[in-house]
Every structure is written in structure tokens, then in C-alpha cells.
Short mmCIF file of C-alpha atoms in Angstrom, two decimals:
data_model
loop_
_atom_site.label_atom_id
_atom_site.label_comp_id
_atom_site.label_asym_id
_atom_site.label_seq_id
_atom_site.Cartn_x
_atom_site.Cartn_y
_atom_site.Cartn_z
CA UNK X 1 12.25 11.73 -1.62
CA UNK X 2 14.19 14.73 -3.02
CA UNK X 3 12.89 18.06 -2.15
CA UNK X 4 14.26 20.28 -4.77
CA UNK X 5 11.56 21.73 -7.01
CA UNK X 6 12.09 21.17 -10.20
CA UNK X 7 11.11 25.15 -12.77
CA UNK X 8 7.80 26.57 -12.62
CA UNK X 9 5.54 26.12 -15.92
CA UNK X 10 4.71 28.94 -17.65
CA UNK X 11 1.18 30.71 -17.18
CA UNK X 12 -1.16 29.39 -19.23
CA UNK X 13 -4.15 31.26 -20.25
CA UNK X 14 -6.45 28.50 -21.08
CA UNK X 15 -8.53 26.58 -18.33
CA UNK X 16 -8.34 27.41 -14.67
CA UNK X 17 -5.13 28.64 -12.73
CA UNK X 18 -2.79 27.45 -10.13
CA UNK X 19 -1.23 30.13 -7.72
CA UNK X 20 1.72 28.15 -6.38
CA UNK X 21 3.09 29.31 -2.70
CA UNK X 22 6.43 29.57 -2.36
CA UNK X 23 8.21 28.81 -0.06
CA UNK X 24 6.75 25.84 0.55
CA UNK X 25 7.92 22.18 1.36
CA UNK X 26 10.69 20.91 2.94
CA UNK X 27 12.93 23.00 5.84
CA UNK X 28 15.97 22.83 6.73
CA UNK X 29 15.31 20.64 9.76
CA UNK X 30 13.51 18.42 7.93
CA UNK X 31 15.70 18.24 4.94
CA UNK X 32 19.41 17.28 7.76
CA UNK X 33 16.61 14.51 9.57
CA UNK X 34 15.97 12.66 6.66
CA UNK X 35 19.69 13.13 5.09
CA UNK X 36 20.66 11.72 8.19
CA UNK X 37 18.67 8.27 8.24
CA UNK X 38 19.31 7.80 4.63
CA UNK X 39 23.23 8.65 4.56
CA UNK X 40 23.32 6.37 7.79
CA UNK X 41 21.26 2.95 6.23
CA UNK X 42 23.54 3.82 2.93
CA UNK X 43 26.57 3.98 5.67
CA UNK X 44 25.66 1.39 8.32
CA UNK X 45 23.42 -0.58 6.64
CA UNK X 46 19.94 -1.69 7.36
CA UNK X 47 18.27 -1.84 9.79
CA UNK X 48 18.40 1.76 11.47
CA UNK X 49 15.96 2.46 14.11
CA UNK X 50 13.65 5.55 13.91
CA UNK X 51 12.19 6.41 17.51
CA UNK X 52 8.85 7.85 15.96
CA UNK X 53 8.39 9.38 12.73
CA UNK X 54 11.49 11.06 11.45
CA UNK X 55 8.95 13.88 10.31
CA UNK X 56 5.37 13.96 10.06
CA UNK X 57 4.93 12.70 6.48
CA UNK X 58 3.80 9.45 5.79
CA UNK X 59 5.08 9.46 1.92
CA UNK X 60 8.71 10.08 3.70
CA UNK X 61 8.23 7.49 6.77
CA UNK X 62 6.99 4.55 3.95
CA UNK X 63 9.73 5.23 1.48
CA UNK X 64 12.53 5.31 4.21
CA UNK X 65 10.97 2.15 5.86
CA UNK X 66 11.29 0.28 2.18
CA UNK X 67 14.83 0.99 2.35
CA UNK X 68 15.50 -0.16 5.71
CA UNK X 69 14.34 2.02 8.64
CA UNK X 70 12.63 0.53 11.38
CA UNK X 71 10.36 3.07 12.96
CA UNK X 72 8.92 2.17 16.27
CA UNK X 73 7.30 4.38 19.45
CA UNK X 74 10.07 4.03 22.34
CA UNK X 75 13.38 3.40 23.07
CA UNK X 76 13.12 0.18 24.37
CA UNK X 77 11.84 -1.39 21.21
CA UNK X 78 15.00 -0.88 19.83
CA UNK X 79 17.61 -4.03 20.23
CA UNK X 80 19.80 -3.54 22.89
CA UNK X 81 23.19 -1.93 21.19
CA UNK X 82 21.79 -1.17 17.63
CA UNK X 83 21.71 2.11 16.18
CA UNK X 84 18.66 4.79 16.20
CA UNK X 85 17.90 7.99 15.20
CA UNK X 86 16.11 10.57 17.16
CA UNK X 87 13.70 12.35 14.70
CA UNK X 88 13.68 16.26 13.85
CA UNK X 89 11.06 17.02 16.75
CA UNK X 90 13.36 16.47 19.75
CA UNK X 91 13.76 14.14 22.98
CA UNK X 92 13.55 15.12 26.55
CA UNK X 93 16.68 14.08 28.75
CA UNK X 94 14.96 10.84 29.85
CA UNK X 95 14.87 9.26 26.20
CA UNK X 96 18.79 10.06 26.33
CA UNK X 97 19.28 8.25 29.65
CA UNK X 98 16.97 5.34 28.18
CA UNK X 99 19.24 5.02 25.10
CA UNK X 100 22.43 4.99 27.49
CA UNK X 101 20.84 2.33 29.44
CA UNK X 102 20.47 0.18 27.05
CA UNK X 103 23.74 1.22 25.24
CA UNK X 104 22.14 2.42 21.72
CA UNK X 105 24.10 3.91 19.02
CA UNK X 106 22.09 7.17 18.84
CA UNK X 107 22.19 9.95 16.05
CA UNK X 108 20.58 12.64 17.50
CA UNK X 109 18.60 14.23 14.22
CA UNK X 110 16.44 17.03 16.47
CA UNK X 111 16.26 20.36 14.39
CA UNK X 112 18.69 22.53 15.66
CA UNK X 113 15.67 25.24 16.25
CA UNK X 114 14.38 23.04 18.77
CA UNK X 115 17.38 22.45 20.04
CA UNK X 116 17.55 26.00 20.72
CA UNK X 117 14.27 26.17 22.51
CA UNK X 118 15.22 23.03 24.52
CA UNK X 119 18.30 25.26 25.79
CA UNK X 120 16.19 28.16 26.50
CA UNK X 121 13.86 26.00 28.82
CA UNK X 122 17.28 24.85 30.72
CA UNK X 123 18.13 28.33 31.40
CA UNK X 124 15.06 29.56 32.60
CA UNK X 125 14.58 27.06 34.90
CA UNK X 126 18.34 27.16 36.23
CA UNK X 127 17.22 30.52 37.01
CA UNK X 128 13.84 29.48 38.90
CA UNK X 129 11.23 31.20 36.19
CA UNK X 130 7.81 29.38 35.42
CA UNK X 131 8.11 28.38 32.41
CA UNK X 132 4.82 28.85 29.44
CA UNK X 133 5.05 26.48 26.90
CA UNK X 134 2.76 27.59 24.10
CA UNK X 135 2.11 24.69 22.11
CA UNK X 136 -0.04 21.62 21.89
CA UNK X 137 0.33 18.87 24.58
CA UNK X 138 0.78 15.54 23.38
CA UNK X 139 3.13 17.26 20.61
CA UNK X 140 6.57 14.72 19.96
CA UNK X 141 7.99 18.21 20.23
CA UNK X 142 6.21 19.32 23.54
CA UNK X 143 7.12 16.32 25.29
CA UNK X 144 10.19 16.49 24.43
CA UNK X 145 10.62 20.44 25.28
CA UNK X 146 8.57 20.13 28.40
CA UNK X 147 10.95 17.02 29.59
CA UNK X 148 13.73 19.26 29.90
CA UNK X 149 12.30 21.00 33.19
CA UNK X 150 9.01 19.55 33.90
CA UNK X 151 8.55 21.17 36.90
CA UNK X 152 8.92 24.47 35.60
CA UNK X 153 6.94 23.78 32.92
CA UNK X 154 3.49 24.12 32.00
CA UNK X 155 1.89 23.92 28.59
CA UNK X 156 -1.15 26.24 27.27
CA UNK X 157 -2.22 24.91 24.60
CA UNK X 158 -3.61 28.51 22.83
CA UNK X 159 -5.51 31.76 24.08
CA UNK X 160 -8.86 29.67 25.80
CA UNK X 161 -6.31 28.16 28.28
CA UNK X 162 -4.57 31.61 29.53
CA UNK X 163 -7.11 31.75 32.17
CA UNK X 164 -5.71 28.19 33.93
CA UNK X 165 -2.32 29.08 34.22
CA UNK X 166 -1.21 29.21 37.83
CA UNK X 167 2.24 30.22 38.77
CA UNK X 168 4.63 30.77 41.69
CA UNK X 169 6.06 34.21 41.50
CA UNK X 170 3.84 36.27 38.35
CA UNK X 171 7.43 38.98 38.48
CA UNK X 172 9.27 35.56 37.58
CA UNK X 173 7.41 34.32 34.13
CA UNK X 174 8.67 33.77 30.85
CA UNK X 175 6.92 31.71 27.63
CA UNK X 176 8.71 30.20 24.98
CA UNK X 177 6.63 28.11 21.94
CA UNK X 178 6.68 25.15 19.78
CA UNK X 179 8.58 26.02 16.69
CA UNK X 180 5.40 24.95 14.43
CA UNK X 181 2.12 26.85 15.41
CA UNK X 182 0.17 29.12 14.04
CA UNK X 183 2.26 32.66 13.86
CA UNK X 184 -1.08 34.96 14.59
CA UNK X 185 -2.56 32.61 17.68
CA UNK X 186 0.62 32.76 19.48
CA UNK X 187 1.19 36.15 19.43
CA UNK X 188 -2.77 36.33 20.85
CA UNK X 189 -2.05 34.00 23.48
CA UNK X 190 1.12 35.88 24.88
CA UNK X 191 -1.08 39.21 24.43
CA UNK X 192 -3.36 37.12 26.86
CA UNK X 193 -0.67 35.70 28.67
CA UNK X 194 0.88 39.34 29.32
CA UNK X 195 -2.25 40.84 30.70
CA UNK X 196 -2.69 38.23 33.35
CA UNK X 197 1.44 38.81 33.62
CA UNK X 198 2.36 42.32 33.19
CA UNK X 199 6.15 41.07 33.55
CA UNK X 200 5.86 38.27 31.27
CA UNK X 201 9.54 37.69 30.03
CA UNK X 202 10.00 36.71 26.33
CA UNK X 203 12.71 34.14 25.09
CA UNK X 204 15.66 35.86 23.56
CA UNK X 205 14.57 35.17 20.40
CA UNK X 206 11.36 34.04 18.40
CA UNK X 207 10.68 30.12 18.87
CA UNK X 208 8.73 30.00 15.84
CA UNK X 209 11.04 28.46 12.92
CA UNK X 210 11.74 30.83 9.76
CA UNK X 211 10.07 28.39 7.64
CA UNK X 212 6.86 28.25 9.42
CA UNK X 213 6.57 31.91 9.42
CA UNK X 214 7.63 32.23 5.76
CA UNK X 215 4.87 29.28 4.86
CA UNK X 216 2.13 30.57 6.39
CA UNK X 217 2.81 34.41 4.99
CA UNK X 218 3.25 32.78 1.38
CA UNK X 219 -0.36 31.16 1.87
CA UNK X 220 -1.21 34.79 3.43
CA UNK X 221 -0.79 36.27 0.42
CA UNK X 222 -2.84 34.01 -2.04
CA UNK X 223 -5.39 33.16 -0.14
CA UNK X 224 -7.53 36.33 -0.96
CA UNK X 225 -7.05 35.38 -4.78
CA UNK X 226 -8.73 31.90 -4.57
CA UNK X 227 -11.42 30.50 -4.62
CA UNK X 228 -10.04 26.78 -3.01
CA UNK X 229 -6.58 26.00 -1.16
CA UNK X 230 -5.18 22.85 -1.26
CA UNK X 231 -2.35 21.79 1.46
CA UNK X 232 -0.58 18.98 0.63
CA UNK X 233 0.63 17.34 3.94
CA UNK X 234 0.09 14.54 6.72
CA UNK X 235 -2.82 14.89 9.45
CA UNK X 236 0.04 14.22 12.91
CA UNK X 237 1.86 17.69 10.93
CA UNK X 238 1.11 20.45 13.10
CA UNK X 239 2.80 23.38 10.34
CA UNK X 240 0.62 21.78 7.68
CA UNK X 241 -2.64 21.55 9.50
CA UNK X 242 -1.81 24.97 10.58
CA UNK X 243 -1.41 26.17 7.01
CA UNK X 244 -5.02 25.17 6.17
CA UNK X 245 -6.25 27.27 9.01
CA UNK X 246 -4.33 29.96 8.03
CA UNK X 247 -5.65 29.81 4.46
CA UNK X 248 -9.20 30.40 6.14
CA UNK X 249 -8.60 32.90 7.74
CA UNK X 250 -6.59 34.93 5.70
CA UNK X 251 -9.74 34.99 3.10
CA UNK X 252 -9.60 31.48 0.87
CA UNK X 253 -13.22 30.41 0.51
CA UNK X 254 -12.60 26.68 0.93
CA UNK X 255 -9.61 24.83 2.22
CA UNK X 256 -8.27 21.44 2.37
CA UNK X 257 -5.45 19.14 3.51
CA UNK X 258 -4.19 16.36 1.51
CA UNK X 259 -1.70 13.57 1.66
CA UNK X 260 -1.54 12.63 -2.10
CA UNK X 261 -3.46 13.79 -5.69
CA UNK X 262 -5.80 11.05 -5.13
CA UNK X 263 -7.02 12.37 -2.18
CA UNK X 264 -8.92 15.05 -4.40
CA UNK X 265 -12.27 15.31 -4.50
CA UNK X 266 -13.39 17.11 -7.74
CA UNK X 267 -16.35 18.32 -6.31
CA UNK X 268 -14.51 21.21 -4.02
CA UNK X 269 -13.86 22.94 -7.22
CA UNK X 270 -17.31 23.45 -8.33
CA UNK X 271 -16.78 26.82 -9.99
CA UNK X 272 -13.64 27.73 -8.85
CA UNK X 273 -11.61 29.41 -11.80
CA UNK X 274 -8.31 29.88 -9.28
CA UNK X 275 -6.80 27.23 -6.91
CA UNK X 276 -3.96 27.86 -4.41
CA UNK X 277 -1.63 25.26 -3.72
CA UNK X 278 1.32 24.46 -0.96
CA UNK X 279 2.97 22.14 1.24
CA UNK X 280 3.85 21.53 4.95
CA UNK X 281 7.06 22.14 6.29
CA UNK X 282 7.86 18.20 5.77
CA UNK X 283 6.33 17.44 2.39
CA UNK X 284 8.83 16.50 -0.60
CA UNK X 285 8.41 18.83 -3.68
CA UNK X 286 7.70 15.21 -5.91
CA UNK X 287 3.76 15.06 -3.75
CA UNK X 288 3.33 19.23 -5.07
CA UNK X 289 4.05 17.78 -8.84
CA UNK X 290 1.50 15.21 -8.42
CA UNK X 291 -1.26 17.57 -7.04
CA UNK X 292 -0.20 19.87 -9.94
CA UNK X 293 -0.98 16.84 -12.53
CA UNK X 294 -4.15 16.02 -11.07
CA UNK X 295 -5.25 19.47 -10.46
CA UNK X 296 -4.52 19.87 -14.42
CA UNK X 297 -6.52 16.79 -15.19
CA UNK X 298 -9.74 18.88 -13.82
CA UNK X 299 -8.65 21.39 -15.98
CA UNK X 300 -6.27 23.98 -14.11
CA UNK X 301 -3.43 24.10 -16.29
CA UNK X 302 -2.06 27.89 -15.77
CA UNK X 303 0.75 27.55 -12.67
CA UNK X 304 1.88 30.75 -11.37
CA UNK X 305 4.20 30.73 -8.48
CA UNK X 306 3.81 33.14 -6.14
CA UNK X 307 7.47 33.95 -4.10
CA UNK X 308 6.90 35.86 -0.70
CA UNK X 309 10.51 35.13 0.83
CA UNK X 310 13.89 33.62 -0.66
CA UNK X 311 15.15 30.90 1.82
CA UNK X 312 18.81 30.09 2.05
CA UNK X 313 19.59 28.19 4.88
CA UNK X 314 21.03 24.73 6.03
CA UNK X 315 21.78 22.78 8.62
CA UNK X 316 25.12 19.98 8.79
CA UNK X 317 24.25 16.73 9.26
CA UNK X 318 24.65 15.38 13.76
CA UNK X 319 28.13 15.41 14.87
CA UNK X 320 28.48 11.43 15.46
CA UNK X 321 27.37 11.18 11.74
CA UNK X 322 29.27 13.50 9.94
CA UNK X 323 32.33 12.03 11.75
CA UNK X 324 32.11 8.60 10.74
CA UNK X 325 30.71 9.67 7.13
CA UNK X 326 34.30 11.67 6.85
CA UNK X 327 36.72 8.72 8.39
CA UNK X 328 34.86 6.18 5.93
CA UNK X 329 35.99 8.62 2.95
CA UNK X 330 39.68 9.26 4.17
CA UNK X 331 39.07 12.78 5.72
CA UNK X 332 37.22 14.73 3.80
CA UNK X 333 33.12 15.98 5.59
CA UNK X 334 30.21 13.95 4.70
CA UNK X 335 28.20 16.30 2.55
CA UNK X 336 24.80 17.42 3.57
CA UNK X 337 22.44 17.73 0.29
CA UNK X 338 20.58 20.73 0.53
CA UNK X 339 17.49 19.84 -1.33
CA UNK X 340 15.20 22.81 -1.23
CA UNK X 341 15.75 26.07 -1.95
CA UNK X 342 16.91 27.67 1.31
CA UNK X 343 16.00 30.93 3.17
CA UNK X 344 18.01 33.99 3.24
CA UNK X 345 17.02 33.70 7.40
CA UNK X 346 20.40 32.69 9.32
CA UNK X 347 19.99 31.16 13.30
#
């Protein structure tokens, strides 16, 4: 499940050509939540509880779950005292409570950008705002955002909702967004949002993660060259299924979303002589290689890779973890492996 990408090949003249996105694959949330359930079943032991999917991949969820890790969809299916793992979308304060209830061993693996947005939606409501959240409802993340003030918050789920948002006091307003969504339809929705709201506050900072933005402007700036896009990541991931729609729009004739090579239907490239190729947010580099191979078998064999932004960051591994990582080995830190090329972005 390693996410480091392996060199580029060299352009190839012959045949058709690949214009590889970059950046592209896993983030540095996603690359600390899946470090953490496999340094804590090679720690612990199996089995380690998952509440959810760690990240939206399936690739990622079946290979953990051969070495040990027991997904399942709430707390309580966990054994009473055993060990979970939140995953990298976040929890509202009511999982916590559950888990403390029925004294779990929790390793909280939330990415610490949502982490940030879950503090944001403390403070506003401490201070009595109605709260916006753009994003889509039913979202792990959502409910997990929303749970931290639910009465202050409501969620608008893009710019056709605007018009059903009711609030208390419109001088007392603020939004704040799921970290995965679509860069150009949020920024419409809180134009949309503002008119209605004149004093719309915005969160201190953008919501939107650094490697969702730098994803969708890689796929920004191939899109006019080709003549089909291929996304390789899973349906439930809202960054990939946002970087198909972005590929439309920004000008790629045809578009589509895989979860592995043989998902390919040869028939899309009818007469395309240039493909464009990237991944979601949680997609290992090793799925990008095999869409490479098979997009070579049907005769694209020139790779280009096309760099829009140089990511450098990471994230250590939760608190509880790292702790008991670095008293098992005498003192010194359990070491996070950074396995993608990080963003020069810092948070």
C-alpha cells in the first residue's frame, strides 16, 4: 500500500500519450491514517478496529483488513475494551463519549485539517454565530463536523440550496466547508451565500485541504490537452469523484472514474491520441502503475508527467500512538513514513 511513486518513463514518441497529473494520490492525512492502523496491528497485534473506512479506497480498506483490521459502521460493534481507530474523516463528540462508555482504546487518526475545521465550528458557536456548513450531508466528514454544534449548524449541500437557508441573526453568519469539495462550486455557493448575507463571516482560513486544491488544478491544467481523463479512485471518495467533474469542466472531452485497470473499457478511447491520468486524494501510487500498464496495452505508451505544485508536507502519527510506539523502542519517536511526495503548503 505504499504511496511513493516510483520515476516517470521517458516520453515516448510512438503510439498514443499519457499526460500524468501531478500531484496526485495520497495526502498527508491519508498517508498518518493508514500509518497509523498498520504501525498499530504491527504494534498491538491483530485485531484493530476501524470505525468506517480508514479512507475511501477500497484497494486500502481490503489490504489492511487481510492483515488484521476489522472495519465495522459504529462504535458499539467494537468489543467492549479493545482498541479502534477513528478514520482520517473525523468523529463528532458523541462517537468520543460512545468509545468512553464502553471503555475503548481509541487512536484518534482524523486529519489534522479537519481537525482544524472541527475547532473552528466550536468557536463559532461558543460565540452564538449560525454556522454554514458547505458540504454534502451524509458525508463521514459532515457528520462528524456538524456533531460538534448541531444546533448551530446547518449544511448546504452546494449553490441550488442557498435559497433554504434560514438563520437567526443574518449580521451573525459565518460558513466553513468540507475539506474535499470541489474548489470552484464552493467559492459559487459562498458568492450565493454572501448575497443573501451581506455580512457573511469567513473562517480564518480556507477549509479546503492543500491537496485537494493542488489535485484538482493539476487536472485543470491537462484537461484541455486530452481527449479522455481517467481518475483512478473509489465511488464513497468525494476528492476523487470531484476530480472527474473537474476534468469536465475544465475542457476534457470524456471522463471517467475507476477503481482498478480492469475497470477500463477500451471503447472510451476510440480515437483518442492523448489520455490524462490521476488519482484521488486516497489512492496508493501502485493502482496509477497499473492503469499506466493497461493504458499501454491499448497502445499509449508515451508518459509525460505534468507537475503543477511541489508538495512537502506531513503529518506525525496520534499522540497515544506515537507514545507507546517510542516506550516499546526505549525512547526514541515512532517514525511516521512519509510516502508521497509532500507539498511545499505548511498548516
Amino acid at each position: 500500500m505504499d504511496g511513493a511513486q516510483p520515476p516517470v518513463p521517458e516520453p515516448q514518441d510512438a503510439g498514443g500519450r499519457i499526460l500524468l497529473a501531478a500531484p496526485r494520490g495520497y495526502c498527508a492525512g491519508v498517508d498518518r491514517a493508514v500509518d497509523a492502523v498498520e504501525q498499530a496491528l504491527a504494534h498491538y497485534g491483530a485485531p484493530i478496529y476501524v470505525r468506517k473506512e480508514i479512507v475511501h479506497n477500497k484497494y486500502v480498506v481490503e489490504a489492511l483488513s487481510r492483515r488484521g483490521a476489522v472495519f465495522v459502521s459504529e462504535t458499539d460493534e467494537v468489543p467492549e475494551g479493545a482498541r479502534v481507530v477513528f478514520s482520517a474523516h473525523g468523529v463528532s463528540p458523541a462517537v468520543h463519549d460512545q468509545a468512553a462508555a464502553r471503555h475503548l482504546q481509541t487512536i484518534d487518526a482524523t486529519c489534522p485539517l479537519v481537525t482544524k475545521v472541527h475547532k473552528q465550528a466550536v468557536r463559532f458557536a461558543a460565540d452564538d454565530y449560525d454556522i454554514i456548513l458547505v458540504g454534502h450531508s451524509g458525508h463521514e466528514e459532515v457528520e462528524g463536523t456538524q456533531g460538534e454544534a448541531p444546533d448551530h449548524i446547518q449544511v448546504v449541500n452546494g449553490p441550488h440550496e442557498v435559497d433554504r437557508v434560514q438563520v437567526r441573526d443574518p449580521e451573525k453568519v459565518v460558513w466553513i466547508s468540507q475539506t474535499t469539495l470541489s474548489v470552484d462550486e464552493t467559492l459559487e455557493t459562498v458568492r450565493l451565500l454572501r448575497e443573501r448575507f451581506p455580512q457573511l463571516a469567513d473562517p480564518p482560513s480556507g477549509d479546503i485541504c492543500y491537496a485537494t486544491q493542488n489535485r484538482q488544478a493539476a487536472v485543470k491544467a491537462i484537461a484541455p490537452r486530452v481527449d479522455v481523463m481517467i481518475v483512478v479512485g473509489s465511488g464513497n471518495s468525494s476528492n476523487s469523484v470531484r476530480l472527474k467533474e473537474v476534468a469536465l469542466e475544465a475542457g476534457a472531452p470524456a471522463a471517467y472514474r475507476v477503481d482498478y485497470a480492469r475497470e477500463i473499457d477500451p471503447a472510451w478511447f476510440t480515437g483518442a491520441a492523448t489520455v490524462g491520468l490521476t488519482s484521488g486524494a486516497s489512492v496508493p501510487e501502485i493502482l496509477v502503475r497499473d492503469v499506466i500498464d493497461r493504458l499501454g496495452e491499448l497502445g499509449f505508451g508515451g508518459v509525460e508527467e505534468v507537475r503543477t505544485a511541489t508538495e512537502k508536507i506531513a503529518f506525525s502519527l496520534p499522540k497515544n500512538l506515537r507514545a507507546d510506539l517510542k516506550a516499546a523502542s526505549g525512547g526514541s519517536p515512532g517514525r511516521h513514513r512519509r510516502r508521497e511526495p509532500a507539498a511545499n503548503h505548511t498548516c
